[in-house]
Short mmCIF file of C-alpha atoms in Angstrom, two decimals:
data_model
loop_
_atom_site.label_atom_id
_atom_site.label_comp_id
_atom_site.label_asym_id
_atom_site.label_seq_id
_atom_site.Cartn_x
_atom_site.Cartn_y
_atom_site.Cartn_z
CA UNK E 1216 14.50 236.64 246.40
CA UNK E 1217 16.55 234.29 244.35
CA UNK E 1218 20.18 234.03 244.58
CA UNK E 1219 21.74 235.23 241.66
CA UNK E 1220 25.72 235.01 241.78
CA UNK E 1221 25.92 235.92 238.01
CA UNK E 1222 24.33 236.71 235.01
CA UNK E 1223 26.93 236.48 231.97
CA UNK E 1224 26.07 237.95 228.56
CA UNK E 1225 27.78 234.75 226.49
CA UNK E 1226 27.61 233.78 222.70
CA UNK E 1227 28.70 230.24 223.66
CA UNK E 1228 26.66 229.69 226.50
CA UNK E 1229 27.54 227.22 228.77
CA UNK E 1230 31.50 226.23 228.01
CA UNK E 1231 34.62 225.62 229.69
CA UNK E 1232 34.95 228.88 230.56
CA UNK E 1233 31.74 229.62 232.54
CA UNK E 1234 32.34 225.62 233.79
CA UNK E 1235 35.70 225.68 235.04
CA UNK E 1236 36.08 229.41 235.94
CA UNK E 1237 33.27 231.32 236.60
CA UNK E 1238 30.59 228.76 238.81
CA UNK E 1239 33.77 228.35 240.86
CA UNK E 1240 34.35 231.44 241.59
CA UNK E 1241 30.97 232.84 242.43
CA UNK E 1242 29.78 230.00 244.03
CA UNK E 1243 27.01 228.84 241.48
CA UNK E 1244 25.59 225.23 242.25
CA UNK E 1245 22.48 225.77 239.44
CA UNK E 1246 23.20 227.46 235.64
CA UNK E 1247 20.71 229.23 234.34
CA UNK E 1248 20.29 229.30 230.53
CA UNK E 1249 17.84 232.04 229.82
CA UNK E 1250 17.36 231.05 225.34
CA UNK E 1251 14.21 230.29 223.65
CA UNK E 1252 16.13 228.90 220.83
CA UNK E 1253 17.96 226.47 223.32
CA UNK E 1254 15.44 225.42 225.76
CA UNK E 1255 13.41 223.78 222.52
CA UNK E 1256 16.98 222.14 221.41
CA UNK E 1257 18.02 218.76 223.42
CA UNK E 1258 21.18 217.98 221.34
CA UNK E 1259 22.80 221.47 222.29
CA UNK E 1260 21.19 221.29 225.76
CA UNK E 1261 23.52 217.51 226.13
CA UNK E 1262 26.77 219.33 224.72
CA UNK E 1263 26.23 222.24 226.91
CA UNK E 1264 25.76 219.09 230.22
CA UNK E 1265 28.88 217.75 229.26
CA UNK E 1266 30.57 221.06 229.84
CA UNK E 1267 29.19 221.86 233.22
CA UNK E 1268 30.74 221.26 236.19
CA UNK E 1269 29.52 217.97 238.46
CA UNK E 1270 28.63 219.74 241.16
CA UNK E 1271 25.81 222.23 239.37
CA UNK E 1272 22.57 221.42 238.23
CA UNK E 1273 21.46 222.89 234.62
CA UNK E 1274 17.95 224.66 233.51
CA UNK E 1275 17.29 225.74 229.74
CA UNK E 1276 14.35 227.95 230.08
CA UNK E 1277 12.56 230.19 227.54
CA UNK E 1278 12.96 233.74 228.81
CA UNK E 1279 9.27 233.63 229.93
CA UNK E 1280 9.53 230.82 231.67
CA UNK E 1281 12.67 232.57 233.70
CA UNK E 1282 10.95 235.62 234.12
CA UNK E 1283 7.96 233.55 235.65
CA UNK E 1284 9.70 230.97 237.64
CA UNK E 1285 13.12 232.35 239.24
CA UNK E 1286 11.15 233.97 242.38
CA UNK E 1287 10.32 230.21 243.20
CA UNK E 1288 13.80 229.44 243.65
CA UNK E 1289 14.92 227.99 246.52
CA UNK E 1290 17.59 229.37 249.10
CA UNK E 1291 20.08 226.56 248.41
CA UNK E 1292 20.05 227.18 244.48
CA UNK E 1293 23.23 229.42 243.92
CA UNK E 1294 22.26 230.30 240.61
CA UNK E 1295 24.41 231.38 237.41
CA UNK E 1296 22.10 232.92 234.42
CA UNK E 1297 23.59 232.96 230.82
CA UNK E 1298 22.17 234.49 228.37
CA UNK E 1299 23.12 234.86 224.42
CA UNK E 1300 22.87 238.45 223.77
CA UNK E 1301 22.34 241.81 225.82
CA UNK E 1302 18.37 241.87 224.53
CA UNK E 1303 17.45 238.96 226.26
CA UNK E 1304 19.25 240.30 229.41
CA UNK E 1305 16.99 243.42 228.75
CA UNK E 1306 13.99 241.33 228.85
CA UNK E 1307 14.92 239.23 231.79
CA UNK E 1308 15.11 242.59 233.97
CA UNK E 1309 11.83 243.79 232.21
CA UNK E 1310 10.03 241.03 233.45
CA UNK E 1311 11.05 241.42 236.83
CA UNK E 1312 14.36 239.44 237.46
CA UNK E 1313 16.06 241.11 239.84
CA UNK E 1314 19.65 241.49 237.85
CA UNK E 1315 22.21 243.94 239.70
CA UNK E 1316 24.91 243.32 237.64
CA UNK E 1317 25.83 241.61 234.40
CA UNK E 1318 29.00 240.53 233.19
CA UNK E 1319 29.81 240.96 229.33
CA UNK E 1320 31.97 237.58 228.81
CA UNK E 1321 31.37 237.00 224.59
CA UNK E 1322 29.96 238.54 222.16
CA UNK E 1323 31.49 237.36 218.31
CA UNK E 1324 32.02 239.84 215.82
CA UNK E 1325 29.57 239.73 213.12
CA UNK E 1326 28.14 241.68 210.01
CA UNK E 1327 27.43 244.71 211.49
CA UNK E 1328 29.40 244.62 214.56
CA UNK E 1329 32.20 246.29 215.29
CA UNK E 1330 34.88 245.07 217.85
CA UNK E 1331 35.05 247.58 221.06
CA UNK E 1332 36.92 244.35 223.67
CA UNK E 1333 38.65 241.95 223.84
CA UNK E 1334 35.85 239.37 223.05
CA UNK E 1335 33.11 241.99 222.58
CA UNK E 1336 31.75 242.81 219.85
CA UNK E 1337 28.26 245.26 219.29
CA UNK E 1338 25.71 246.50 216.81
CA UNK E 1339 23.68 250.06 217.69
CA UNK E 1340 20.94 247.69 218.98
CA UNK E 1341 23.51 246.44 221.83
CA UNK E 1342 24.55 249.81 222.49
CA UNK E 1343 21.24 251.02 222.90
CA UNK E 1344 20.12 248.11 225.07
CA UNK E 1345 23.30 248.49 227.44
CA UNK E 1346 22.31 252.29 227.85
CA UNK E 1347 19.12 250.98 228.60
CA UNK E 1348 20.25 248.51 231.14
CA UNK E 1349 22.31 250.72 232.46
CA UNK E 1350 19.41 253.53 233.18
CA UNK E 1351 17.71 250.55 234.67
CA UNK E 1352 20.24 250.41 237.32
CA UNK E 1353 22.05 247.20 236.07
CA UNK E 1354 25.85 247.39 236.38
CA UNK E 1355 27.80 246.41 233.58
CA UNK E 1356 31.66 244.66 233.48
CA UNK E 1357 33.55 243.54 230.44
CA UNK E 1358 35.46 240.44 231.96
CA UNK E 1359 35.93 237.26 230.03
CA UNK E 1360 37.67 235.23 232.53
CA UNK E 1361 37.48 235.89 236.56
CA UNK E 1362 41.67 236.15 236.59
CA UNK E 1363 41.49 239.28 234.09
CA UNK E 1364 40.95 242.69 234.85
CA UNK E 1365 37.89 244.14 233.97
CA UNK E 1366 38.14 246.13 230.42
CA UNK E 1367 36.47 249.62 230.32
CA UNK E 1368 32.55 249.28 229.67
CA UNK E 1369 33.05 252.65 228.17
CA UNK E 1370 34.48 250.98 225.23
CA UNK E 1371 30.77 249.72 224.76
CA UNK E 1372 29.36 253.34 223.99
CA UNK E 1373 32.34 254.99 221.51
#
């Protein structure tokens, strides 16, 4: 079973804030991005190495190839998985990564979005995939940094 300390839903992906704040805290030494778009895309893949921390090791991986290869994993990899949006969470767990919880860090506002957090944002399609996630048994926080308190996740379904 692989050791997943996190899985953050984040616009930005890999930044200072999942860097700094969140590998610390939960103990990640390997981040995880889980974004087809990204794992083809070596310039953003170098900006997003610059941001992490020294002491982690980065993976871009298509969501197929995380879905296939996380159970290979090895016992020392403390592993962080961000992902862009709530859909390819959805995916992720519907392939068979074993996700208890996921943390709701960014999502921007957009056309068709309407602000419900902080730094949250969400369409009907986001809504609809939390519910799902959530039927799945995934737990779901709205936190953007480790220091705040968690904001309602009910704010997610009004």
């Amino acid at each position: 079973m692989p050791d997943i300390r996190l899985t953050r839903i984040d616009n930005r992906l890999i930044h200072g804030q999942v860097a700094t704040q969140w590998c610390g805290v939960v103990g990640a030494n390997l981040l995880l991005v889980a974004n087809d778009e990204v794992a083809g895309d070596e310039f953003r893949q170098g900006l997003m190495n610059m941001a992490a921390p020294s002491y982690a090791q980065t993976r871009f991986f298509t969501l197929e190839k995380t879905i296939n290869i996380i159970h290979k994993a090895s016992a020392n990899q403390h592993i962080a998985i961000i992902c862009e949006t709530p859909q390819d969470v959805l995916k992720l767990v519907e392939g068979g990564v074993p996700i208890k919880k996921v943390n709701i860090g960014n999502m921007h506002m957009a056309d068709g979005k309407r602000q419900v957090a902080t730094s949250v944002a969400v369409d009907d399609d986001d809504v609809a995939t939390f519910k799902k996630l959530q039927e799945l048994g995934v737990e779901l926080e709205i936190k953007r940094v480790p220091d705040t308190p968690a904001e309602s996740i009910d704010k997610l379904f009004k």
